[in-house]
CSV table of C-alpha atoms in Angstrom, one decimal:
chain,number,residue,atom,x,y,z
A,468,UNK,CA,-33.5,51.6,-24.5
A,469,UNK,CA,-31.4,54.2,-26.9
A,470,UNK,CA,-28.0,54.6,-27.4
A,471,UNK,CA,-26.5,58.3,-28.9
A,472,UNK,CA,-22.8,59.1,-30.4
A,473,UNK,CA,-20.3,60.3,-27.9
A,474,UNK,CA,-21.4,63.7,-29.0
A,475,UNK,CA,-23.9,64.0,-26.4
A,476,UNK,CA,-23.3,66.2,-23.0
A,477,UNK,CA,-20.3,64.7,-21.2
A,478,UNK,CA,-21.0,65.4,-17.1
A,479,UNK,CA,-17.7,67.2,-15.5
A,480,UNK,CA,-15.8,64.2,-14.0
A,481,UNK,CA,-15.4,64.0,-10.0
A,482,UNK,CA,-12.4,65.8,-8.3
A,483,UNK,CA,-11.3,62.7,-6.9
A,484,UNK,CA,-12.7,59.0,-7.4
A,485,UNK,CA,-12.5,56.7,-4.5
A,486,UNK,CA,-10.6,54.3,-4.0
A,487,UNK,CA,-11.1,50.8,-6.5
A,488,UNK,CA,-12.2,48.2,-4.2
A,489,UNK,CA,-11.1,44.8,-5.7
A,490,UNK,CA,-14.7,42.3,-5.6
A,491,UNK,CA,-13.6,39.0,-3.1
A,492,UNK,CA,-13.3,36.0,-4.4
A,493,UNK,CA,-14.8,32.8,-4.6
A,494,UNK,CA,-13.1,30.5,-2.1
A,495,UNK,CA,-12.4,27.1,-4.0
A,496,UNK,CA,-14.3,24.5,-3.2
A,497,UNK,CA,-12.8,20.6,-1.9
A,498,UNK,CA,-12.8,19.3,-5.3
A,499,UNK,CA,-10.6,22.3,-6.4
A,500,UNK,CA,-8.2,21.8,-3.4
A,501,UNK,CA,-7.7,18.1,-4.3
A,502,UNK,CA,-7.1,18.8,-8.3
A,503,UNK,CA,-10.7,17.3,-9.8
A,504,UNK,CA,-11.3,20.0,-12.3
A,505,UNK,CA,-14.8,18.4,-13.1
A,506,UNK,CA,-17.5,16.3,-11.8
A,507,UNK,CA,-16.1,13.9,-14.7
A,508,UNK,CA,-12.6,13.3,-13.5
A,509,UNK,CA,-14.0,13.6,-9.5
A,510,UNK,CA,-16.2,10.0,-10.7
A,511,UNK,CA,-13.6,8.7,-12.5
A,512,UNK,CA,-11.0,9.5,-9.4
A,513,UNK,CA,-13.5,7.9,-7.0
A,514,UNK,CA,-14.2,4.8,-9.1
A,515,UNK,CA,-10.6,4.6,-9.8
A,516,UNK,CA,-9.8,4.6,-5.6
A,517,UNK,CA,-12.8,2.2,-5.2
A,518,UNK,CA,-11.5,-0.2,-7.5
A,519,UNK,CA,-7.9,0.0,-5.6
A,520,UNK,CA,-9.6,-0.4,-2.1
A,521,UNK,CA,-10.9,-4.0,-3.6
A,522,UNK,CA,-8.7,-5.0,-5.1
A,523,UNK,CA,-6.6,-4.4,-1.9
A,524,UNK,CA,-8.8,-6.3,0.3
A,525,UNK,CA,-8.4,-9.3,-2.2
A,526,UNK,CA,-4.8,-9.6,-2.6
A,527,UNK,CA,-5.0,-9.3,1.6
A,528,UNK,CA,-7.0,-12.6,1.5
A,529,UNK,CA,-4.4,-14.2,-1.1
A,530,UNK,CA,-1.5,-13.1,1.0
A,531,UNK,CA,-3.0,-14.6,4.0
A,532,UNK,CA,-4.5,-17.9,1.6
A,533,UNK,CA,-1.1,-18.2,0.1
A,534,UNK,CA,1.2,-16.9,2.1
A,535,UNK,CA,1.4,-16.7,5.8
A,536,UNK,CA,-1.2,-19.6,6.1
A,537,UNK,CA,0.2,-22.1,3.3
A,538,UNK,CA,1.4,-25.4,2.8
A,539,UNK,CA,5.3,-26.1,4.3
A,540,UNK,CA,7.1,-29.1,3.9
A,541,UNK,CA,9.9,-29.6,6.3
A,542,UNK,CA,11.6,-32.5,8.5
A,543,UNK,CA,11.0,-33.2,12.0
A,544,UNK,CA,13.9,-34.8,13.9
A,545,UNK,CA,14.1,-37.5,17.0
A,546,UNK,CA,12.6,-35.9,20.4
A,547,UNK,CA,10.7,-32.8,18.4
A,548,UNK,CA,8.4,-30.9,20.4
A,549,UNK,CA,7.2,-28.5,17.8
A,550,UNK,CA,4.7,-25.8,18.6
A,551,UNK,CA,2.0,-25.0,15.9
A,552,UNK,CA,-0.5,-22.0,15.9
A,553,UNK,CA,-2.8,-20.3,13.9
A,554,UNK,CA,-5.6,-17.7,13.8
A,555,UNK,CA,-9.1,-19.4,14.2
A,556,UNK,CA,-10.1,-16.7,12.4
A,557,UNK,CA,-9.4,-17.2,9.3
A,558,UNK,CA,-7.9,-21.1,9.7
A,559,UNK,CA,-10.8,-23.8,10.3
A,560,UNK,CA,-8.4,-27.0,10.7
A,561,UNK,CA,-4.7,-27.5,11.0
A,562,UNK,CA,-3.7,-30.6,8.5
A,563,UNK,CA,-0.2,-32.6,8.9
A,564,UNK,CA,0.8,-36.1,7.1
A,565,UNK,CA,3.9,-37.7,6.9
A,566,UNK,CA,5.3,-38.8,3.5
A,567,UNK,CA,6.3,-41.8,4.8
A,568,UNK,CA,4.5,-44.1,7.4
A,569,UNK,CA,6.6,-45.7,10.1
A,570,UNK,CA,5.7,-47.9,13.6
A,571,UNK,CA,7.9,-44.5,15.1
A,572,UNK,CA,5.3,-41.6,13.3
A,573,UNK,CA,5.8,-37.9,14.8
A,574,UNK,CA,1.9,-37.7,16.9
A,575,UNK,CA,-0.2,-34.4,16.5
A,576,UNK,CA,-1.4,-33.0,19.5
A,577,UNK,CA,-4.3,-30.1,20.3
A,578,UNK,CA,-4.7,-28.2,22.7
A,579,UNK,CA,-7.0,-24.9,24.0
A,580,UNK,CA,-3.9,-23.0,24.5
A,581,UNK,CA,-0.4,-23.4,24.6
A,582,UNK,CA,1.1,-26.3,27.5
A,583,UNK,CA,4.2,-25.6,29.6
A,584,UNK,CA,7.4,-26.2,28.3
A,585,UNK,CA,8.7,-28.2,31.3
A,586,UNK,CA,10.1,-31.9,30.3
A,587,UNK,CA,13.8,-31.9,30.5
A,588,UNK,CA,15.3,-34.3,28.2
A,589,UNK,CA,18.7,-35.2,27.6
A,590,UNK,CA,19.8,-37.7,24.7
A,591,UNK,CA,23.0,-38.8,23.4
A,592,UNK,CA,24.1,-40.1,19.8
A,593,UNK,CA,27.3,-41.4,18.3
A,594,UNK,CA,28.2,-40.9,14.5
A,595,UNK,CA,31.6,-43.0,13.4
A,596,UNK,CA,31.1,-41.5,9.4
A,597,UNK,CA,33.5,-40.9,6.5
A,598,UNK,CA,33.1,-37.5,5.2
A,599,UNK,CA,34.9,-37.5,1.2
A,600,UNK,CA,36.7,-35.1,0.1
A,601,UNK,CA,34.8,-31.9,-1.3
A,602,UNK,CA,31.7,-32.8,0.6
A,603,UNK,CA,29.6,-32.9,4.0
A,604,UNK,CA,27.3,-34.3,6.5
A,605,UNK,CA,24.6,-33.1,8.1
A,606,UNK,CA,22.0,-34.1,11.2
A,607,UNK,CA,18.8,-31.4,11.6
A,608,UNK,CA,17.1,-31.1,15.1
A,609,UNK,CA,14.6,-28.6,16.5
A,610,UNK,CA,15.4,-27.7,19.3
A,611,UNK,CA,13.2,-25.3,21.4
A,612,UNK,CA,14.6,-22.2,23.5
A,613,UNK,CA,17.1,-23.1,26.2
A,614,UNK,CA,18.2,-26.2,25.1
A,615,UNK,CA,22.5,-27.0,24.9
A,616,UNK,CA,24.2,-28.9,22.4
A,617,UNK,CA,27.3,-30.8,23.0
A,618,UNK,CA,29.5,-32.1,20.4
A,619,UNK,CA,32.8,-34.3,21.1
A,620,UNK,CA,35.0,-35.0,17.9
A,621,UNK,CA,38.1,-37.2,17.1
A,622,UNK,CA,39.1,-36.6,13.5
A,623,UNK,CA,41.2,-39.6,12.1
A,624,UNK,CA,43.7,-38.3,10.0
A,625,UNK,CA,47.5,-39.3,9.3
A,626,UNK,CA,48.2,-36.2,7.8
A,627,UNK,CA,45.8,-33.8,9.8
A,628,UNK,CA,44.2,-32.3,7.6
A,629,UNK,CA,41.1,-29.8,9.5
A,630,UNK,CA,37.6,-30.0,8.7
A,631,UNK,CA,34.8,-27.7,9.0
A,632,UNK,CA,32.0,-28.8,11.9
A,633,UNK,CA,28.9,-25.8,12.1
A,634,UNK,CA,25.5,-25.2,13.8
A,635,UNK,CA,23.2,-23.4,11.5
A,636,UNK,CA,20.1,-22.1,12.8
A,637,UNK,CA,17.6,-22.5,9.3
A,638,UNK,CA,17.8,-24.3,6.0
A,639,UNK,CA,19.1,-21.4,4.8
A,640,UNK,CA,21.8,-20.7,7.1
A,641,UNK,CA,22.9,-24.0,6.2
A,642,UNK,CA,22.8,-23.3,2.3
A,643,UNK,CA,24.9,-20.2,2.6
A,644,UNK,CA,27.6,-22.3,4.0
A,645,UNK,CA,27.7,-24.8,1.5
A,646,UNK,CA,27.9,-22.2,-1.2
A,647,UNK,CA,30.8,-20.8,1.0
A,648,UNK,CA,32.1,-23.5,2.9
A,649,UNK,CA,35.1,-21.3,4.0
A,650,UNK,CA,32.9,-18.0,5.5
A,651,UNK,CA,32.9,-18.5,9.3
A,652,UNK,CA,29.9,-15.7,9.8
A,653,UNK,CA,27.1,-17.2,7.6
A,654,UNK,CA,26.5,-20.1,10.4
A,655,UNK,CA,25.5,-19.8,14.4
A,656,UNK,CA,29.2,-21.7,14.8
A,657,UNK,CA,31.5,-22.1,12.8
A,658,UNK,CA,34.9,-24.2,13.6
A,659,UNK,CA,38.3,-26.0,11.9
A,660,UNK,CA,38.4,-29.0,13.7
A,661,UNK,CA,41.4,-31.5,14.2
A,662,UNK,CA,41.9,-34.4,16.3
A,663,UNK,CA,40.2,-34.6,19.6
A,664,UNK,CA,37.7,-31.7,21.2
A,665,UNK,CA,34.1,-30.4,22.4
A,666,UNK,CA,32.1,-27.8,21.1
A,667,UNK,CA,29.1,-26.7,23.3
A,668,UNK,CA,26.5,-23.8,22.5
A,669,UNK,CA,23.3,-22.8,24.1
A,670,UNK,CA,19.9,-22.2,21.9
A,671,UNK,CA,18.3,-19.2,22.6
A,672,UNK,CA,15.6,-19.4,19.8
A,673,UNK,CA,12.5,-22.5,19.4
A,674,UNK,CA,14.3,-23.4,15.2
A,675,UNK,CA,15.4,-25.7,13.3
A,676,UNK,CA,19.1,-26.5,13.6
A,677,UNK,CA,21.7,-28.3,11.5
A,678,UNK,CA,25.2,-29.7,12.6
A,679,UNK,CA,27.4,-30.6,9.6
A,680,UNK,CA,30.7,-31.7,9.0
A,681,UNK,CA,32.7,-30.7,5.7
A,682,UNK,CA,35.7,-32.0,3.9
A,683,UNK,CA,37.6,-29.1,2.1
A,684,UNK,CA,40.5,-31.5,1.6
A,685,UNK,CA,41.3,-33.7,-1.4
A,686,UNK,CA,41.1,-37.1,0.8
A,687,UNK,CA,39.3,-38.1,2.4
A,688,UNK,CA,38.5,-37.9,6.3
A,689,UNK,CA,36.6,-40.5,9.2
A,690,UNK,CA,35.5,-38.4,11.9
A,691,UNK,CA,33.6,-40.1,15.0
A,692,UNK,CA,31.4,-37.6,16.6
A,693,UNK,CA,29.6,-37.7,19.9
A,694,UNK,CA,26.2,-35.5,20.4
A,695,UNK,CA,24.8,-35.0,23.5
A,696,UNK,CA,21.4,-33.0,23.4
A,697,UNK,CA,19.6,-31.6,26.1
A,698,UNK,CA,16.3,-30.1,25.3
A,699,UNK,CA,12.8,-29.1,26.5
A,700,UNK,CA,9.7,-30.2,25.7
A,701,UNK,CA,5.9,-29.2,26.0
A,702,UNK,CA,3.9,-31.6,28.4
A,703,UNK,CA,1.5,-32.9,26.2
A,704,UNK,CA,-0.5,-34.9,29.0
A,705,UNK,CA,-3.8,-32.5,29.0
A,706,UNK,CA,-3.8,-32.8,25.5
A,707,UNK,CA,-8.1,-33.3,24.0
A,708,UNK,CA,-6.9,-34.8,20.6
A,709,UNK,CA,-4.4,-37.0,19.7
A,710,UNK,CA,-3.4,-38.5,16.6
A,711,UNK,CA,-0.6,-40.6,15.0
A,712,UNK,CA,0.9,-39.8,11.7
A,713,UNK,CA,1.1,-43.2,10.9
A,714,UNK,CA,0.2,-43.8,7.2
A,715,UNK,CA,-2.4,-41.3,7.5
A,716,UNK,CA,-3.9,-37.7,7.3
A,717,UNK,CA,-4.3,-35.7,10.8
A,718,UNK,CA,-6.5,-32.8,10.9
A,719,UNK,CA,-7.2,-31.0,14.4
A,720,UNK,CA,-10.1,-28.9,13.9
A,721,UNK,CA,-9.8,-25.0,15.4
A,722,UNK,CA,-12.8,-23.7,17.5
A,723,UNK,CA,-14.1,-20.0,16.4
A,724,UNK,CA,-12.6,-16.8,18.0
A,725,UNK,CA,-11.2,-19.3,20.4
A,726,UNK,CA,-6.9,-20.2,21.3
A,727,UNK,CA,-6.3,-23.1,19.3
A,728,UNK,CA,-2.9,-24.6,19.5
A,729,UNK,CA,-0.7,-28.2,18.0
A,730,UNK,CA,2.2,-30.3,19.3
A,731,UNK,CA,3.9,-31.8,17.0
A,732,UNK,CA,5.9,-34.3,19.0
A,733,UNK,CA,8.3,-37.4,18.0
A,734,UNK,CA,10.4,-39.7,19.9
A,735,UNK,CA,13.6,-41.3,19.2
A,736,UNK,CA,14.1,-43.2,16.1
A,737,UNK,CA,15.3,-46.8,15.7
A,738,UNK,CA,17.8,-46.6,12.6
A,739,UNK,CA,17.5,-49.0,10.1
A,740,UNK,CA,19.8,-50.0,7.4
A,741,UNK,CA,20.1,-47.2,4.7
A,742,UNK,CA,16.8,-45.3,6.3
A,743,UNK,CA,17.6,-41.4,7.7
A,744,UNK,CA,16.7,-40.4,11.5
A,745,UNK,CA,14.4,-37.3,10.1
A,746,UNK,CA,10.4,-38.0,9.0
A,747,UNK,CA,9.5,-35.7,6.1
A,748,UNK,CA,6.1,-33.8,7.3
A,749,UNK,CA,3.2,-31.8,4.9
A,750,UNK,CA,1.8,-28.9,7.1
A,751,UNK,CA,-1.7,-27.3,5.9
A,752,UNK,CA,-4.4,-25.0,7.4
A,753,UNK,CA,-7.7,-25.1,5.7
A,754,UNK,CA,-9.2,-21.6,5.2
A,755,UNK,CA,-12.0,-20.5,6.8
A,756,UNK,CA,-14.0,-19.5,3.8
A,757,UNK,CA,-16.7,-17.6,5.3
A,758,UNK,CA,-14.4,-15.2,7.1
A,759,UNK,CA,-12.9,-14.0,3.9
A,760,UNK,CA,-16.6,-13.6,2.3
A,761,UNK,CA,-18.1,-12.3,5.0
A,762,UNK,CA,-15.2,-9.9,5.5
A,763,UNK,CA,-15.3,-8.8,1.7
A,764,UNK,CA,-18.6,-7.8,1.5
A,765,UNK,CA,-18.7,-5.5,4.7
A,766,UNK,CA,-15.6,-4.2,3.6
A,767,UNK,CA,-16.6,-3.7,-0.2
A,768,UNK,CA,-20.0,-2.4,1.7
A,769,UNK,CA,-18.3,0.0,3.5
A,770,UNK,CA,-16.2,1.6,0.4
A,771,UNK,CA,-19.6,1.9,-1.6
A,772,UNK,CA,-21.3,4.2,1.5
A,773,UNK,CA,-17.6,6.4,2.1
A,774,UNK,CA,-17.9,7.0,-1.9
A,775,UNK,CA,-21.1,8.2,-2.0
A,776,UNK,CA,-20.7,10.5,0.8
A,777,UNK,CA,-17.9,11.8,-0.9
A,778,UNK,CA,-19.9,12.1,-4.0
A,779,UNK,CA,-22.7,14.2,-2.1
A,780,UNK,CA,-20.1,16.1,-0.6
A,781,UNK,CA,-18.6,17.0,-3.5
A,782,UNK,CA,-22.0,17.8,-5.2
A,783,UNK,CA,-22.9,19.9,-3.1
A,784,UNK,CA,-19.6,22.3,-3.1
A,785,UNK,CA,-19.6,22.3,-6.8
A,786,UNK,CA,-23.0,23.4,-7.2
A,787,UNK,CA,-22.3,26.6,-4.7
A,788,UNK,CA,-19.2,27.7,-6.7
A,789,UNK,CA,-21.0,26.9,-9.8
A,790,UNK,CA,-23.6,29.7,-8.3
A,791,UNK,CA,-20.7,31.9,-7.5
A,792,UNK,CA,-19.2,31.5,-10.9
A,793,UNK,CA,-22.6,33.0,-13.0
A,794,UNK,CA,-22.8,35.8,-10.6
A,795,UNK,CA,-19.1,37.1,-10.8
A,796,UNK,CA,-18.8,36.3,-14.6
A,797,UNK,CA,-21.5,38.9,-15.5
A,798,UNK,CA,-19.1,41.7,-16.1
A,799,UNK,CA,-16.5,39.6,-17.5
A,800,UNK,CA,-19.0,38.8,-20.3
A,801,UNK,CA,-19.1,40.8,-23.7
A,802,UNK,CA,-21.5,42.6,-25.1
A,803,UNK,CA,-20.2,41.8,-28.2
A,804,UNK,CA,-19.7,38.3,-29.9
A,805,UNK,CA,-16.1,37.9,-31.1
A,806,UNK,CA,-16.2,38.3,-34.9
A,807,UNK,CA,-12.9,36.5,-37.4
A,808,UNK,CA,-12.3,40.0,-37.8
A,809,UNK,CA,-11.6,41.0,-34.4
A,810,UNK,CA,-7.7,40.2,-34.9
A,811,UNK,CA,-7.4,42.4,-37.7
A,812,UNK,CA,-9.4,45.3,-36.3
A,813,UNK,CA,-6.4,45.8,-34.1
A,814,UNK,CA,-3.9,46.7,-36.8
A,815,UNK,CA,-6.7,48.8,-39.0
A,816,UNK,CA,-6.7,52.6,-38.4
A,817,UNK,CA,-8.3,54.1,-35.1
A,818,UNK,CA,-10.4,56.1,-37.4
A,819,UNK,CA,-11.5,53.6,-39.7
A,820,UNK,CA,-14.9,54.8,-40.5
A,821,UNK,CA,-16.6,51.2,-41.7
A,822,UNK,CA,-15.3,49.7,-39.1
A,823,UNK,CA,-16.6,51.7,-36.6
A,824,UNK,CA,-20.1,52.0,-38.1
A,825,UNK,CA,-20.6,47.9,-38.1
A,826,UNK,CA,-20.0,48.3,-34.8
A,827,UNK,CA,-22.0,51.0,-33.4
A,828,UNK,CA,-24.6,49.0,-34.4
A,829,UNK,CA,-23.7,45.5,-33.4
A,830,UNK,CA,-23.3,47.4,-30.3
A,831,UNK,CA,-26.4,48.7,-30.2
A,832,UNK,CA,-28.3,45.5,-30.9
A,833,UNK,CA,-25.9,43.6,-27.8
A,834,UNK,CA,-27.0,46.5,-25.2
A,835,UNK,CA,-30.8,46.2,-26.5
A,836,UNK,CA,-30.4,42.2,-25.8
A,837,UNK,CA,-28.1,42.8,-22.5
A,838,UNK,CA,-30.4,45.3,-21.1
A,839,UNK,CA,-33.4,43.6,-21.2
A,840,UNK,CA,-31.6,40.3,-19.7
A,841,UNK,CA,-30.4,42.0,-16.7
A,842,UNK,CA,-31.2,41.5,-13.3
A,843,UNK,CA,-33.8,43.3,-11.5
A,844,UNK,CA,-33.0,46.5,-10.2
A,845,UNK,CA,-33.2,45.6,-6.6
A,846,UNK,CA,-29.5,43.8,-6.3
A,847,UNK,CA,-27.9,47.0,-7.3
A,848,UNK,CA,-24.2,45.9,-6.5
A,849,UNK,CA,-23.3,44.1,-9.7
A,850,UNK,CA,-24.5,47.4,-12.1
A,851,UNK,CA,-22.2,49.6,-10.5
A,852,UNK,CA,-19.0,50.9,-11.8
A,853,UNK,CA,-16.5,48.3,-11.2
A,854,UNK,CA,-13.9,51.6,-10.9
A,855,UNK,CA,-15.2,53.8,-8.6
A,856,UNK,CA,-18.2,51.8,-7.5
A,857,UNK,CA,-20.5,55.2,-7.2
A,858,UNK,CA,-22.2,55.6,-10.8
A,859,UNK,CA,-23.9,52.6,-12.8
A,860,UNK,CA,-22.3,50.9,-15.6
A,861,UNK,CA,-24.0,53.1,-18.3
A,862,UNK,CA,-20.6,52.4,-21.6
A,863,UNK,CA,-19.4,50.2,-23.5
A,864,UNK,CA,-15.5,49.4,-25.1
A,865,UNK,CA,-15.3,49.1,-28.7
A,866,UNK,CA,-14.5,46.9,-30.3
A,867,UNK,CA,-14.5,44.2,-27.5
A,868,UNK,CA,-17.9,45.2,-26.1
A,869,UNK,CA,-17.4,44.9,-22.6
A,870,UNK,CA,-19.4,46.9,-20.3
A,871,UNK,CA,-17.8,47.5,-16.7
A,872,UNK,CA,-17.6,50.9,-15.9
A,873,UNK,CA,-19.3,54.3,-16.1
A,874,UNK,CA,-18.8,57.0,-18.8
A,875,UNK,CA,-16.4,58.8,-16.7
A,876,UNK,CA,-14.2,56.4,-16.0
A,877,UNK,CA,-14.5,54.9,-18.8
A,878,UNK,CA,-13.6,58.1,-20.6
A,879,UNK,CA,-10.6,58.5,-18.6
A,880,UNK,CA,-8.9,54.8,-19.6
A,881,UNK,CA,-9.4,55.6,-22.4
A,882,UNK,CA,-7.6,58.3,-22.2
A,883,UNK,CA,-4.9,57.2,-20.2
A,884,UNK,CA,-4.7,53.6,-20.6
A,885,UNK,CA,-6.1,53.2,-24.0
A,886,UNK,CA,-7.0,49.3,-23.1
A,887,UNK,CA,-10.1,47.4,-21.7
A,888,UNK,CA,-9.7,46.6,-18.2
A,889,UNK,CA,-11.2,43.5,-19.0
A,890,UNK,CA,-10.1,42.0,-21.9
A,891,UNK,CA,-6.7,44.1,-22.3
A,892,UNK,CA,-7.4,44.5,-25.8
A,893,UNK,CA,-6.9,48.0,-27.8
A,894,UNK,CA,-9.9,50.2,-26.4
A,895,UNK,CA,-10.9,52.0,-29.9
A,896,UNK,CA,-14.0,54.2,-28.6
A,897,UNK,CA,-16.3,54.6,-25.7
A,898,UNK,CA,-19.9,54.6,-26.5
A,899,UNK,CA,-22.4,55.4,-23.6
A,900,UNK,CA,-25.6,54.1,-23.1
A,901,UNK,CA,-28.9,56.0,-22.1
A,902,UNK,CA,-31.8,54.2,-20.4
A,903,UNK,CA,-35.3,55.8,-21.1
């Protein structure tokens, strides 16, 4: 292959060139789409969401472990009918003790599924109590839904001075109050009470529910209050296990993707000097262990096999644009290799004569090496004219190298433009190249 001086003949150049055609591009691939801008960061994404996923699954066990299904303490109150469940699923037994053993010990009941709430029940108490000034009393009861309370009051007082009487439904109803003895809507009922009345109200929810008297007054107050309860409670005749709180631990164990619920029922309470009418009860479950294992590992399985689809997937987009790539970068490529110099070259003279002779042979040396690492001639479309797409690509730019056109059109930017179409740099001279 030779290359001659721009002396040689110059053919007439066409009336009028078609029009440029623009090549299509590559369309980009998923990877592209979703921002990995190498197979690097696309591992390091993956491992990164993979990681997440489990560590998600095991803070949903501890939530479960820890949360929903973890130890309570709380008080049961006389005639409690108290409804546990839990998922057998992940809870293998249901545990419950009393912190303090009594002849009158709340009794755990189980059950396949849940009994009939059908046993009316209607109990009355009396309460002849001091209340000091600047503080309260309080009874707690659960009371399941549709049961009626029913409180008569006589508040002894010379000087009537009101006090506060409530229903709060929850402990923390209750501790909203005391903070703010004086809010009326922090409380299910909230009254000022002096000398003689009744209060009723109607349960709509299964809770736990408090009725307190307060003194706001600097003396103190003797109030003699009269509670009459009715409530319902679950039959717990059917009932397969039984067992009594009564200095000791109850577990009821839960059959496997099976209903599974506890009664926890107490009767009334014989007061004794200085002792309260409300047992203090520990509620447990015990996890089911293999559930959470079990569960784990398919899960964890699961995120390994979506990953490495998404890996092959990926792969194999990558690797076609990669294809793409090589074949539309051929004309983007240089024939020459960017020299320090190159900078400076574009403020030296346009006629700089040692400038241009370095490079008419540099350039001929980059089309020898070019030419002989082209592709065959049989895939004809990337050696046309990237112009007029009629002729082959048979010039070069100096002093960027690139080789993308044919002498005649390449002749005319230079004439008209005076810039590579490629590069954009400052087209000095058009050298053509002659195949023998």
């Amino acid at each position: 292959m030779e290359a001659s001086s721009s002396r040689s003949a110059t053919p007439p150049p066409p009336s009028s060139p078609p029009p440029q055609e623009t090549p299509p591009q590559p369309s980009p691939s998923i990877s592209d789409r979703i921002g990995f801008a190498s197979p690097e960061a696309r591992d390091d994404a993956l491992s990164c969401l993979v990681i997440l996923l489990t560590f998600w699954i095991f803070a949903a066990s501890m939530t479960l472990i820890l949360g929903l299904y973890a130890s309570v303490d709380f008080q049961v109150g006389p005639y409690c009918s108290r409804l546990l469940q839990a998922n057998s699923i992940f809870v293998q037994d249901i545990k419950v003790k009393a912190e303090e053993g009594s002849k009158d010990a709340p009794m755990l009941y189980g059950f396949r599924e849940a009994p009939p709430l059908d046993v009316l029940i209607v109990w009355s108490e009396s309460h002849n109590v001091p209340v000091p000034a600047n503080f309260h009393k309080e009874w707690m009861y659960y009371l399941n839904k549709g049961a009626q309370i029913e409180i008569a009051y006589n508040v002894k007082s010379e000087k009537s001075f009101p006090l506060n009487l409530i229903i709060a439904q929850g402990k923390e109803s209750l501790l909203q109050w005391i903070e703010n003895p004086s809010h009326p809507n922090t409380t299910l009922s909230w009254n000022l009470i002096q000398g003689n009345g009744v209060i009723k109200k109607n349960i709509e929810k299964s809770y736990d529910y408090y009725v307190a008297v307060g003194n706001l007054n600097s003396l103190d107050i003797e109030v003699q209050l009269s509670f009459r309860i009715q409530s319902l409670l679950y039959n717990t005749t059917g009932a397969f296990h039984k067992c009594s709180l009564d200095h000791k631990l109850c577990v009821l164990r839960l059959f496997f993707f099976k209903a599974n619920v506890a009664i926890l029922a107490s009767g009334p309470r014989k007061l004794q000097d200085g002792q309260s009418d409300e047992w203090y009860v520990k509620l447990s479950y015990g996890p089911r262990w293999i559930t959470y294992f079990v569960g784990s590992g398919l899960m964890t399985a699961v995120i390994l096999l979506v990953y490495k689809i998404f890996s092959s997937l990926f792969n194999i987009h990558g690797d076609g644009v990669g294809h793409q790539t090589a074949n539309t970068t051929n004309e983007r490529t240089p024939l020459l290799t960017n020299k320090e110099d190159d900078n400076l070259s574009l403020g030296s003279s346009y006629e700089s004569v040692s400038h241009d002779e370095e490079d008419i042979e540099e350039c001929l040396k980059a089309a020898a090496a070019m030419k002989s690492l082209e592709e065959p001639e049989t895939n004809h479309s990337n050696q046309l004219c990237a112009i007029c797409c009629n002729a082959h690509r048979d010039c070069f730019f100096l002093p960027c190298g690139h080789s993308a056109t044919c002498y005649t059109c390449g002749t005319r930017i230079s004439e008209e433009a005076g810039t590579c179409p490629i590069c954009r740099r400052k087209m000095k001279k058009v050298r053509r190249i002659f195949a023998v």
